[in-house]
Tab-separated table of C-alpha atoms (C1' of nucleotides) in Angstrom:
chain	number	residue	atom	x	y	z
A	1	MET	CA	29.066	-7.586	0.196
A	2	GLY	CA	28.910	-4.124	1.702
A	3	ARG	CA	32.183	-2.959	3.143
A	4	ILE	CA	32.439	-0.263	5.773
A	5	THR	CA	34.885	2.175	4.238
A	6	ILE	CA	35.973	5.478	5.718
A	7	GLN	CA	34.407	7.203	2.711
A	8	LYS	CA	31.007	5.649	3.229
A	9	THR	CA	31.193	6.361	6.945
A	10	ALA	CA	32.085	9.976	6.203
A	11	ILE	CA	29.173	10.413	3.815
A	12	GLU	CA	26.761	9.017	6.389
A	13	LYS	CA	28.233	11.375	8.972
A	14	VAL	CA	27.660	14.347	6.673
A	15	PHE	CA	23.956	13.533	6.506
A	16	ARG	CA	23.750	13.116	10.271
A	17	GLN	CA	25.484	16.441	10.822
A	18	HIS	CA	23.239	18.328	8.407
A	19	GLU	CA	19.641	17.365	8.924
A	20	ARG	CA	18.343	18.798	5.674
A	21	PRO	CA	18.317	17.793	1.995
A	22	LEU	CA	21.801	18.033	0.503
A	23	GLY	CA	23.063	18.294	-3.045
A	24	ILE	CA	26.015	16.300	-4.370
A	25	ASP	CA	28.289	19.316	-4.240
A	26	GLU	CA	27.465	19.785	-0.557
A	27	VAL	CA	28.011	16.136	0.283
A	28	LEU	CA	31.363	16.338	-1.465
A	29	LYS	CA	32.368	19.586	0.225
A	30	TYR	CA	31.467	18.494	3.748
A	31	GLY	CA	32.712	14.968	3.123
A	32	ARG	CA	36.164	16.212	2.148
A	33	LYS	CA	36.506	17.850	5.528
A	34	LEU	CA	36.340	14.331	6.928
A	35	VAL	CA	38.194	12.451	4.166
A	36	ALA	CA	40.287	14.849	2.109
A	37	SER	CA	40.741	12.456	-0.822
A	38	LEU	CA	36.997	11.875	-1.237
A	39	ASN	CA	36.112	11.574	-4.888
A	40	GLN	CA	32.965	12.652	-6.692
A	41	ALA	CA	32.426	9.226	-8.267
A	42	THR	CA	32.655	7.661	-4.829
A	43	VAL	CA	29.981	10.018	-3.568
A	44	TYR	CA	27.667	9.125	-6.441
A	45	ARG	CA	28.273	5.424	-5.929
A	46	ASN	CA	27.668	5.591	-2.195
A	47	LEU	CA	24.556	7.702	-2.540
A	48	LYS	CA	23.175	5.032	-4.833
A	49	THR	CA	24.102	2.288	-2.382
A	50	LEU	CA	22.570	4.155	0.528
A	51	ILE	CA	19.366	4.652	-1.457
A	52	ASP	CA	19.235	0.940	-2.257
A	53	ASP	CA	19.778	0.239	1.436
A	54	GLY	CA	16.810	2.479	2.185
A	55	TRP	CA	18.980	4.812	4.239
A	56	LEU	CA	18.723	7.746	1.858
A	57	LYS	CA	16.047	9.118	-0.419
A	58	ARG	CA	16.537	11.140	-3.553
A	59	ILE	CA	14.250	14.091	-4.069
A	60	SER	CA	13.984	15.948	-7.304
A	61	HIS	CA	14.127	19.651	-6.630
A	62	PRO	CA	12.355	21.658	-9.334
A	63	ILE	CA	15.145	24.240	-9.401
A	64	LEU	CA	18.220	22.822	-7.715
A	65	GLY	CA	18.112	19.357	-9.283
A	66	SER	CA	18.906	16.232	-7.266
A	67	LEU	CA	18.905	16.450	-3.501
A	68	TYR	CA	19.395	13.649	-1.019
A	69	GLU	CA	18.056	13.232	2.469
A	70	ARG	CA	17.880	10.594	5.188
A	71	THR	CA	14.881	8.330	5.338
A	72	GLY	CA	13.103	7.571	8.589
A	73	LYS	CA	12.496	11.174	9.514
A	74	GLY	CA	8.774	10.587	9.269
A	75	HIS	CA	6.558	11.770	6.478
A	76	HIS	CA	7.205	15.373	5.551
A	77	HIS	CA	7.236	17.804	2.660
A	78	HIS	CA	9.646	20.418	1.403
A	79	PHE	CA	9.576	24.150	1.242
A	80	TYR	CA	11.842	26.071	-1.063
A	81	CYS	CA	12.500	29.721	-0.253
A	82	ARG	CA	13.057	31.856	-3.331
A	83	GLY	CA	14.689	34.448	-1.085
A	84	CYS	CA	17.578	32.465	0.333
A	85	ASN	CA	17.416	29.411	-1.942
A	86	ARG	CA	17.268	27.056	1.015
A	87	THR	CA	15.126	23.944	1.219
A	88	PHE	CA	13.293	23.304	4.489
A	89	ASP	CA	11.653	20.186	5.815
A	90	ILE	CA	8.002	20.727	6.645
A	91	SER	CA	6.840	18.019	9.008
A	92	GLY	CA	3.414	16.488	8.739
A	93	CYS	CA	1.233	16.052	5.714
A	94	ALA	CA	-0.982	18.713	4.200
A	95	LEU	CA	-2.852	16.309	1.962
A	96	LYS	CA	-6.520	15.530	2.268
A	97	GLU	CA	-6.965	11.852	2.947
A	98	GLU	CA	-9.513	11.341	0.200
A	99	HIS	CA	-9.937	12.657	-3.297
A	100	THR	CA	-6.250	12.827	-4.037
A	101	ALA	CA	-6.863	11.017	-7.308
A	102	PRO	CA	-9.934	9.809	-9.248
A	103	ASP	CA	-11.447	6.383	-8.599
A	104	GLY	CA	-9.390	3.570	-9.973
A	105	PHE	CA	-6.036	5.192	-9.334
A	106	ILE	CA	-4.026	3.621	-6.544
A	107	VAL	CA	-1.899	6.226	-4.834
A	108	GLU	CA	1.129	4.635	-3.200
A	109	ASP	CA	3.250	7.650	-2.461
A	110	HIS	CA	3.500	11.353	-3.082
A	111	GLU	CA	5.939	14.207	-3.096
A	112	LEU	CA	4.969	17.775	-2.335
A	113	PHE	CA	7.082	20.834	-2.900
A	114	LEU	CA	6.027	24.204	-1.561
A	115	PHE	CA	7.428	27.443	-2.926
A	116	GLY	CA	7.493	30.801	-1.291
A	117	VAL	CA	9.318	32.903	1.251
A	118	CYS	CA	10.649	31.691	4.564
A	119	PRO	CA	10.198	33.618	7.849
A	120	SER	CA	13.652	35.174	7.879
A	121	CYS	CA	13.349	36.333	4.278
A	122	VAL	CA	9.918	37.813	4.981
A	123	GLU	CA	11.527	39.965	7.672
A	124	LYS	CA	14.208	41.253	5.339
A	125	THR	CA	11.574	42.293	2.818
A	126	THR	CA	9.461	44.160	5.334
B	1	MET	CA	10.647	41.005	-31.145
B	2	GLY	CA	9.018	37.574	-31.229
B	3	ARG	CA	8.771	36.168	-34.694
B	4	ILE	CA	6.188	33.608	-35.663
B	5	THR	CA	8.263	30.868	-37.215
B	6	ILE	CA	6.979	27.582	-38.550
B	7	GLN	CA	9.059	25.828	-35.882
B	8	LYS	CA	7.521	27.728	-33.015
B	9	THR	CA	4.063	27.220	-34.480
B	10	ALA	CA	4.736	23.504	-34.809
B	11	ILE	CA	5.902	23.208	-31.205
B	12	GLU	CA	2.778	24.968	-29.989
B	13	LYS	CA	0.700	22.635	-32.114
B	14	VAL	CA	2.375	19.600	-30.555
B	15	PHE	CA	1.285	20.749	-27.112
B	16	ARG	CA	-2.264	21.379	-28.288
B	17	GLN	CA	-2.449	17.948	-29.874
B	18	HIS	CA	-1.156	16.154	-26.792
B	19	GLU	CA	-2.826	17.489	-23.703
B	20	ARG	CA	-0.399	15.989	-21.234
B	21	PRO	CA	3.091	16.782	-19.938
B	22	LEU	CA	5.704	16.131	-22.620
B	23	GLY	CA	9.436	15.555	-22.501
B	24	ILE	CA	11.888	17.195	-24.897
B	25	ASP	CA	12.293	13.991	-26.861
B	26	GLU	CA	8.537	13.798	-27.378
B	27	VAL	CA	8.273	17.424	-28.448
B	28	LEU	CA	11.073	16.808	-30.920
B	29	LYS	CA	9.579	13.572	-32.229
B	30	TYR	CA	6.068	14.939	-32.754
B	31	GLY	CA	7.412	18.284	-33.927
B	32	ARG	CA	9.433	16.662	-36.694
B	33	LYS	CA	6.247	15.203	-38.106
B	34	LEU	CA	5.214	18.799	-38.716
B	35	VAL	CA	8.574	20.323	-39.591
B	36	ALA	CA	11.025	17.628	-40.624
B	37	SER	CA	14.116	19.801	-40.140
B	38	LEU	CA	13.243	20.710	-36.554
B	39	ASN	CA	16.347	20.891	-34.436
B	40	GLN	CA	16.826	20.019	-30.791
B	41	ALA	CA	18.384	23.393	-29.967
B	42	THR	CA	15.408	25.114	-31.526
B	43	VAL	CA	13.081	23.109	-29.329
B	44	TYR	CA	15.023	24.054	-26.217
B	45	ARG	CA	15.078	27.714	-27.207
B	46	ASN	CA	11.379	27.805	-27.966
B	47	LEU	CA	10.414	25.976	-24.810
B	48	LYS	CA	12.282	28.641	-22.876
B	49	THR	CA	10.575	31.421	-24.808
B	50	LEU	CA	7.151	29.866	-24.306
B	51	ILE	CA	7.830	29.552	-20.588
B	52	ASP	CA	8.838	33.222	-20.415
B	53	ASP	CA	5.656	34.073	-22.293
B	54	GLY	CA	3.718	32.180	-19.641
B	55	TRP	CA	2.357	29.764	-22.242
B	56	LEU	CA	4.248	26.742	-20.959
B	57	LYS	CA	5.293	25.492	-17.555
B	58	ARG	CA	8.216	23.266	-16.743
B	59	ILE	CA	7.621	20.527	-14.238
B	60	SER	CA	10.366	18.514	-12.681
B	61	HIS	CA	9.445	14.848	-12.813
B	62	PRO	CA	11.145	12.871	-10.035
B	63	ILE	CA	11.951	10.036	-12.421
B	64	LEU	CA	11.636	11.262	-15.987
B	65	GLY	CA	13.364	14.624	-15.539
B	66	SER	CA	12.060	17.748	-17.256
B	67	LEU	CA	8.539	17.749	-18.599
B	68	TYR	CA	6.647	20.633	-20.143
B	69	GLU	CA	2.952	21.371	-20.174
B	70	ARG	CA	0.594	24.168	-21.168
B	71	THR	CA	-0.412	26.712	-18.576
B	72	GLY	CA	-4.006	27.805	-18.158
B	73	LYS	CA	-5.394	24.346	-17.694
B	74	GLY	CA	-6.417	25.239	-14.172
B	75	HIS	CA	-4.705	24.080	-11.035
B	76	HIS	CA	-3.935	20.399	-11.069
B	77	HIS	CA	-1.462	17.798	-9.904
B	78	HIS	CA	0.320	14.907	-11.533
B	79	PHE	CA	0.118	11.188	-11.184
B	80	TYR	CA	2.901	8.948	-12.353
B	81	CYS	CA	2.030	5.304	-13.018
B	82	ARG	CA	4.906	2.940	-12.305
B	83	GLY	CA	3.170	0.348	-14.457
B	84	CYS	CA	3.031	2.145	-17.784
B	85	ASN	CA	5.383	5.059	-17.019
B	86	ARG	CA	2.791	7.589	-18.080
B	87	THR	CA	2.129	10.898	-16.357
B	88	PHE	CA	-1.503	11.890	-15.859
B	89	ASP	CA	-3.051	15.225	-15.001
B	90	ILE	CA	-5.164	15.071	-11.872
B	91	SER	CA	-7.531	18.013	-11.808
B	92	GLY	CA	-8.317	19.844	-8.617
B	93	CYS	CA	-6.228	20.266	-5.534
B	94	ALA	CA	-5.845	17.753	-2.743
B	95	LEU	CA	-4.200	20.154	-0.348
B	96	LYS	CA	-5.718	21.302	2.898
B	97	GLU	CA	-6.143	25.035	2.824
B	98	GLU	CA	-4.437	25.596	6.148
B	99	HIS	CA	-1.463	24.074	7.869
B	100	THR	CA	0.520	23.534	4.711
B	101	ALA	CA	3.506	25.204	6.352
B	102	PRO	CA	4.341	26.532	9.829
B	103	ASP	CA	3.522	30.116	10.801
B	104	GLY	CA	5.774	32.649	9.191
B	105	PHE	CA	6.223	30.781	5.944
B	106	ILE	CA	4.484	32.321	2.981
B	107	VAL	CA	3.398	29.656	0.527
B	108	GLU	CA	3.074	31.073	-2.968
B	109	ASP	CA	2.865	27.932	-5.020
B	110	HIS	CA	3.183	24.197	-4.778
B	111	GLU	CA	3.791	21.148	-6.875
B	112	LEU	CA	2.411	17.729	-6.012
B	113	PHE	CA	3.398	14.462	-7.590
B	114	LEU	CA	1.475	11.295	-6.872
B	115	PHE	CA	2.966	7.866	-7.485
B	116	GLY	CA	1.143	4.610	-7.920
B	117	VAL	CA	-0.762	2.510	-10.388
B	118	CYS	CA	-3.285	3.794	-12.916
B	119	PRO	CA	-6.665	2.118	-13.555
B	120	SER	CA	-5.610	0.261	-16.689
B	121	CYS	CA	-2.465	-1.092	-15.041
B	122	VAL	CA	-4.465	-2.193	-11.997
B	123	GLU	CA	-6.594	-4.312	-14.316
B	124	LYS	CA	-3.600	-5.973	-15.908
B	125	THR	CA	-2.271	-6.962	-12.487
B	126	THR	CA	-5.534	-8.454	-11.266
C	1	DG	C1'	16.758	45.038	-46.632
C	2	DT	C1'	17.241	44.228	-41.685
C	3	DG	C1'	17.775	41.547	-37.949
C	4	DT	C1'	15.966	37.639	-35.345
C	5	DA	C1'	15.440	32.609	-35.090
C	6	DT	C1'	17.253	28.396	-37.046
C	7	DG	C1'	20.536	24.536	-37.801
C	8	DC	C1'	24.757	22.693	-36.860
C	9	DA	C1'	28.520	21.781	-33.995
C	10	DA	C1'	31.037	22.567	-30.003
C	11	DA	C1'	31.093	23.260	-25.206
C	12	DG	C1'	29.111	22.884	-20.249
C	13	DC	C1'	26.921	20.372	-16.838
C	14	DT	C1'	25.615	16.366	-14.248
C	15	DT	C1'	25.970	11.535	-13.752
C	16	DT	C1'	27.869	7.010	-15.061
C	17	DT	C1'	31.442	3.684	-16.182
C	18	DG	C1'	36.109	1.222	-17.150
C	19	DC	C1'	40.243	0.109	-15.119
C	20	DA	C1'	44.227	-0.303	-12.042
C	21	DT	C1'	45.103	-0.320	-7.190
C	22	DA	C1'	44.390	0.651	-2.299
C	23	DG	C1'	42.333	-1.174	1.619
C	24	DG	C1'	38.521	-3.738	4.269
C	25	DT	C1'	37.639	-8.392	5.719
D	1	DA	C1'	45.281	-13.275	0.402
D	2	DC	C1'	40.959	-12.111	-1.633
D	3	DC	C1'	37.999	-9.137	-3.770
D	4	DT	C1'	35.194	-5.019	-3.135
D	5	DA	C1'	35.226	0.011	-3.137
D	6	DT	C1'	38.124	3.894	-4.375
D	7	DG	C1'	40.319	7.369	-7.356
D	8	DC	C1'	41.170	8.895	-11.716
D	9	DA	C1'	39.855	9.744	-16.271
D	10	DA	C1'	37.026	8.982	-20.029
D	11	DA	C1'	32.422	8.648	-21.624
D	12	DA	C1'	27.552	9.239	-21.755
D	13	DG	C1'	23.385	11.998	-21.076
D	14	DC	C1'	21.051	16.496	-21.047
D	15	DT	C1'	21.135	21.445	-21.917
D	16	DT	C1'	23.279	25.695	-23.471
D	17	DT	C1'	25.870	28.598	-26.627
D	18	DG	C1'	28.638	30.564	-30.766
D	19	DC	C1'	28.355	31.369	-35.418
D	20	DA	C1'	26.933	31.574	-40.259
D	21	DT	C1'	22.765	31.585	-42.835
D	22	DA	C1'	17.846	31.360	-43.745
D	23	DC	C1'	13.690	33.588	-43.434
D	24	DA	C1'	10.060	36.461	-40.992
D	25	DC	C1'	8.901	41.138	-41.133
DNA sequence: GTGTATGCAAAGCTTTTGCATAGGT
DNA sequence: ACCTATGCAAAAGCTTTGCATACAC
């Protein structure tokens, strides 16, 4: 089980080349530069496999839909710029250690999305 | 512009009766108890209108997809229980005031999703 | 009466799946 | 040679849209 195909290798390479959350369309676009015949269904199937392997993580972007990013980059959050529509990784954690949820709730994980304007878009506005 | 139809009234009522984030299927199900003929397209159109009016807010649930909830409940976050699949409102904000994003980034809003096990599901497990 | 919102059905998206075959082992 | 992963196309969700008609005003 688990063959090393040129398609899967290409998809992994795409994520290594672009260290930011990618949408399916982007994975397909960049992947086709490496394997011209790359099919959409193959991308979906490999993304699922890579998630099961723990190599990728799916994040649900409130506006852009499904995005995928590599695991093992350390805990971080995401910032979405409404100016340029890009999604940035924000390293570190801005959560208070305690009082995240009422007593009795066991918090195992969390996902934080920040919205606003990124530095380069702030410049353009001013 | 902006007619008060029995459908729109019913949809608003559904959200007042269930003070938690609802999916389209739930809005449709509960709405049909009030207006039997209620159509899916009507629900979608009214949800959009209510969002534009600032009466509703769409939240993007990482697992369940689109959920909708009333605005004006004060700032809060969401907790998703993997035991019972329910989404809870967690009042207050668990974010540190500073250091949410690097210098230069302007944070205007944020959305936090917590994952784990809710009190009643913890009991069942123990 | 006028014109907007509804219901229905069709069309757009995104994602999944069935099936023959290419290709990794 | 075997059998999994691919490519293609069809299908299955979810959401939007066109159009005639009902109904809010």
